[in-house]
Amino acid sequence: MVKAKPSLGNIVRHIRNSNGWTLAEMSQRVAIPLSTLAKVEKGHLTLTYDKLVDLSDKLGMGLSDFLNSSAVTAQPKGMARRSVGKTAADGLNVETQNYDYRYLCTELRGKIMIPIISRVRSKTMQEFGELLRHAGEEFVYVLEGAIEVHSEFYDPITLRAGEYVYLDSEMGHGYLVADGCEEATILAVCASAAANLQQELISQARGEAPKTTKLAVAGNAEKPKALKSSTHKNSSAKPKRRAGAA
């Protein structure tokens, strides 16, 4: 294993994962806004020396221990592994109020991508409840029917079979069965460098992880809504759309 070059984002992510915290839980513990902490983990934002001292103090660590706490290692390339599924029974089924999940390729550990086939159940946000968030990004492709995509910073959109969306999973999000449709099925591929993403998703689906984001009021604008201001540098910037995103 080759030692990876440590970065502030790697250190923060390692400490969070080692303690089994979600981003929201760590944000509350260290009194750093969730959006700011997410940007630090991704390497999009750094912290001043004073903020680093304050962060390490809230974690109960000295600054030197904090800076030396990353145990990130580079994964060897060419592992030559694969997973093949041929029947509907393959995978792990988890039924929830909002979705019937079928997690695929669950025998492969430490995956970067988590493929999931989901039957969407809820038809209103009153049924759905609070929006979900988790580490990484996700791609959703509608296999059957039509869905409404609700998210924290964008107005709702409707996607029909053959259409798709790519979004930041740390932004609150949820999928509903669209009006005029009885049911819908989607393929979701979630991706993150976090080693425990699959377990985080399954735990959240089973109600073992907190839901932290409430539905934003929909408007008519096509542009994302502005983030709340923060005392940290760049934390008030609007999220950027990615190419191909709805």
Coordinates of C-alpha atoms in Angstrom, one line a residue:
M1 CA 0.0 0.0 0.0
V2 CA 1.3 3.4 -0.9
K3 CA 1.0 6.2 1.6
A4 CA -1.3 8.9 0.2
K5 CA -0.3 12.6 0.6
P6 CA -2.4 13.8 3.6
S7 CA -4.6 16.8 3.1
L8 CA -7.0 18.7 5.4
G9 CA -9.9 17.1 3.7
N10 CA -8.5 13.6 4.1
I11 CA -7.8 14.2 7.8
V12 CA -11.3 15.5 8.5
R13 CA -12.9 12.6 6.6
H14 CA -10.7 10.1 8.3
I15 CA -11.6 11.4 11.8
R16 CA -15.3 11.5 10.9
N17 CA -15.4 8.0 9.5
S18 CA -13.4 6.6 12.4
N19 CA -16.0 7.9 14.8
G20 CA -18.9 6.8 12.7
W21 CA -20.3 10.4 12.3
T22 CA -22.3 11.8 9.5
L23 CA -21.3 15.2 8.2
A24 CA -24.3 16.7 10.0
E25 CA -23.2 15.1 13.3
M26 CA -19.6 16.3 13.0
S27 CA -20.8 19.7 12.1
Q28 CA -22.8 19.9 15.3
R29 CA -19.9 18.6 17.4
V30 CA -17.3 21.1 16.1
A31 CA -19.7 24.1 15.5
I32 CA -18.7 24.4 11.8
P33 CA -21.6 24.9 9.2
L34 CA -22.4 21.7 7.3
S35 CA -21.8 23.3 3.9
T36 CA -18.4 24.6 5.1
L37 CA -17.4 21.2 6.5
A38 CA -18.4 19.4 3.2
K39 CA -16.2 21.8 1.2
V40 CA -13.3 21.2 3.5
E41 CA -13.6 17.4 3.1
K42 CA -13.7 17.8 -0.7
G43 CA -10.7 20.0 -0.7
H44 CA -12.6 23.0 -2.0
L45 CA -12.0 25.1 1.1
T46 CA -9.2 25.4 3.7
L47 CA -9.3 26.7 7.3
T48 CA -7.2 29.4 9.0
Y49 CA -4.7 28.4 11.7
D50 CA -7.1 29.7 14.4
K51 CA -9.9 27.7 13.0
L52 CA -7.7 24.5 12.9
V53 CA -6.7 25.0 16.5
D54 CA -10.4 25.5 17.5
L55 CA -11.4 22.4 15.4
S56 CA -8.8 20.2 17.0
D57 CA -9.7 21.5 20.5
K58 CA -13.4 20.6 19.9
L59 CA -12.3 17.1 18.9
G60 CA -10.3 16.8 22.1
M61 CA -7.0 16.6 20.2
G62 CA -3.8 18.7 20.1
L63 CA -3.2 20.3 16.7
S64 CA -0.2 18.1 16.0
D65 CA -2.2 15.0 16.8
F66 CA -5.0 16.3 14.5
L67 CA -2.6 16.9 11.6
N68 CA -1.0 13.4 12.0
S69 CA -4.3 11.5 12.4
S70 CA -4.9 10.7 8.7
A71 CA -4.5 7.0 7.9
V72 CA -5.5 7.4 4.2
T73 CA -3.7 5.0 1.9
A74 CA -3.8 4.6 -1.8
Q75 CA -5.6 1.6 -3.1
P76 CA -3.6 -0.6 -5.5
K77 CA -4.8 -0.5 -9.1
G78 CA -5.7 -3.6 -11.1
M79 CA -7.5 -5.5 -8.4
A80 CA -9.3 -7.5 -11.3
R81 CA -12.5 -8.1 -9.3
R82 CA -16.1 -8.2 -10.6
S83 CA -19.6 -9.1 -9.5
V84 CA -22.3 -10.6 -11.8
G85 CA -26.0 -10.7 -11.0
K86 CA -28.4 -12.7 -13.2
T87 CA -31.7 -12.9 -11.2
A88 CA -34.0 -10.5 -9.4
A89 CA -33.2 -12.2 -6.2
D90 CA -29.5 -11.1 -6.4
G91 CA -28.6 -8.2 -4.0
L92 CA -29.8 -7.0 -0.6
N93 CA -33.5 -5.8 -0.4
V94 CA -34.4 -3.1 2.1
E95 CA -38.0 -1.8 2.3
T96 CA -38.7 1.6 3.7
Q97 CA -41.6 4.1 3.8
N98 CA -40.3 5.9 0.7
Y99 CA -38.4 3.4 -1.3
D100 CA -38.0 -0.4 -1.9
Y101 CA -34.2 -0.7 -2.3
R102 CA -32.3 -3.5 -4.0
Y103 CA -28.6 -3.0 -3.3
L104 CA -26.5 -4.7 -6.0
C105 CA -23.0 -6.2 -5.8
T106 CA -23.0 -6.1 -2.0
E107 CA -20.3 -8.8 -1.7
L108 CA -17.7 -6.3 -3.0
R109 CA -16.3 -4.3 -0.2
G110 CA -14.7 -0.8 -0.4
K111 CA -16.5 0.0 -3.6
I112 CA -16.4 3.6 -4.9
M113 CA -19.8 3.1 -6.7
I114 CA -22.9 1.7 -5.0
P115 CA -25.5 0.6 -7.5
I116 CA -29.1 0.5 -6.3
I117 CA -32.4 -0.3 -8.0
S118 CA -35.3 1.4 -6.2
R119 CA -39.0 1.4 -6.5
V120 CA -40.3 4.9 -5.5
R121 CA -43.3 4.8 -3.2
S122 CA -44.2 8.2 -1.9
K123 CA -46.3 10.6 -3.9
T124 CA -46.2 13.7 -1.8
M125 CA -43.6 15.4 0.4
Q126 CA -46.0 15.0 3.3
E127 CA -45.6 11.3 2.9
F128 CA -41.9 11.5 2.2
G129 CA -40.9 13.6 5.2
E130 CA -37.5 15.3 5.4
L131 CA -35.0 15.3 2.5
L132 CA -32.1 12.9 2.7
R133 CA -28.4 13.5 2.5
H134 CA -25.3 11.4 2.5
A135 CA -21.7 11.4 1.4
G136 CA -20.6 11.7 -2.2
E137 CA -22.6 12.2 -5.5
E138 CA -25.2 10.2 -7.3
F139 CA -26.6 9.5 -10.7
V140 CA -30.3 8.5 -11.1
Y141 CA -31.8 7.1 -14.3
V142 CA -35.5 6.5 -14.5
L143 CA -36.2 2.9 -15.7
E144 CA -40.0 2.9 -15.5
G145 CA -42.7 5.5 -14.9
A146 CA -41.9 9.1 -13.9
I147 CA -40.5 10.8 -10.8
E148 CA -40.3 14.2 -9.2
V149 CA -36.8 15.2 -8.1
H150 CA -36.9 17.5 -5.0
S151 CA -33.6 19.0 -3.7
E152 CA -32.4 21.5 -1.2
F153 CA -31.2 24.2 -3.6
Y154 CA -33.2 23.6 -6.8
D155 CA -36.9 23.7 -7.8
P156 CA -38.6 20.3 -8.3
I157 CA -38.3 18.7 -11.8
T158 CA -40.1 15.8 -13.4
L159 CA -38.1 13.0 -15.1
R160 CA -39.6 10.2 -17.2
A161 CA -38.3 6.9 -18.3
G162 CA -35.0 7.3 -20.1
E163 CA -34.2 10.7 -18.4
Y164 CA -31.7 11.2 -15.6
V165 CA -30.1 13.5 -13.1
Y166 CA -26.6 13.8 -11.5
L167 CA -26.4 15.6 -8.1
D168 CA -24.4 16.2 -5.0
S169 CA -25.7 13.7 -2.4
E170 CA -24.7 16.0 0.5
M171 CA -27.4 18.4 -0.8
G172 CA -30.8 17.3 0.7
H173 CA -32.7 15.3 -2.0
G174 CA -35.7 13.0 -2.4
Y175 CA -37.7 11.3 -5.2
L176 CA -41.4 11.0 -5.5
V177 CA -43.8 9.2 -7.9
A178 CA -44.8 11.9 -10.4
D179 CA -48.5 13.0 -10.9
G180 CA -50.4 10.7 -13.2
C181 CA -48.1 7.8 -12.5
E182 CA -48.9 4.8 -10.2
E183 CA -45.3 3.8 -9.6
A184 CA -41.8 4.4 -10.7
T185 CA -38.5 2.5 -10.7
I186 CA -35.0 4.1 -10.8
L187 CA -31.4 3.0 -11.1
A188 CA -29.3 5.0 -8.7
V189 CA -25.5 4.9 -8.6
C190 CA -24.0 6.6 -5.5
A191 CA -20.3 7.3 -5.5
S192 CA -17.9 8.5 -2.8
A193 CA -14.3 8.0 -1.6
A194 CA -15.7 7.2 1.8
A195 CA -14.8 3.6 2.6
N196 CA -18.1 2.9 4.4
L197 CA -20.6 4.5 1.9
Q198 CA -22.5 1.2 1.3
Q199 CA -23.1 0.7 5.1
E200 CA -24.0 4.4 5.5
L201 CA -26.6 4.2 2.8
I202 CA -28.1 0.9 4.2
S203 CA -28.1 2.3 7.7
Q204 CA -29.8 5.5 6.6
A205 CA -32.4 3.5 4.7
R206 CA -33.2 1.4 7.8
G207 CA -33.6 4.6 9.8
E208 CA -30.4 4.2 11.8
A209 CA -28.9 7.5 10.5
P210 CA -30.5 11.0 11.1
K211 CA -32.3 12.9 8.3
T212 CA -31.1 16.4 8.6
T213 CA -32.6 18.5 5.8
K214 CA -36.1 19.8 5.4
L215 CA -37.8 20.5 2.1
A216 CA -37.1 23.9 0.6
V217 CA -40.2 25.8 -0.6
A218 CA -40.4 25.5 -4.4
G219 CA -40.4 28.6 -6.6
N220 CA -40.4 29.3 -10.4
A221 CA -36.7 30.1 -10.9
E222 CA -34.5 27.6 -12.7
K223 CA -31.4 28.8 -10.9
P224 CA -30.3 27.2 -7.6
K225 CA -31.3 29.0 -4.4
A226 CA -28.6 30.9 -2.5
L227 CA -26.9 29.1 0.3
K228 CA -27.1 30.7 3.8
S229 CA -24.2 33.0 4.6
S230 CA -21.4 31.8 6.8
T231 CA -18.5 33.4 8.6
H232 CA -16.1 31.0 6.8
K233 CA -14.5 32.0 3.5
N234 CA -16.5 31.1 0.3
S235 CA -19.2 29.3 2.3
S236 CA -21.9 31.5 0.9
A237 CA -21.1 30.6 -2.8
K238 CA -23.9 29.2 -4.8
P239 CA -23.6 25.5 -5.9
K240 CA -22.4 25.1 -9.4
R241 CA -24.3 23.0 -11.9
R242 CA -22.4 20.2 -13.5
A243 CA -22.5 19.4 -17.2
G244 CA -25.4 17.1 -17.9
A245 CA -27.2 17.9 -14.6
A246 CA -30.9 18.7 -14.7

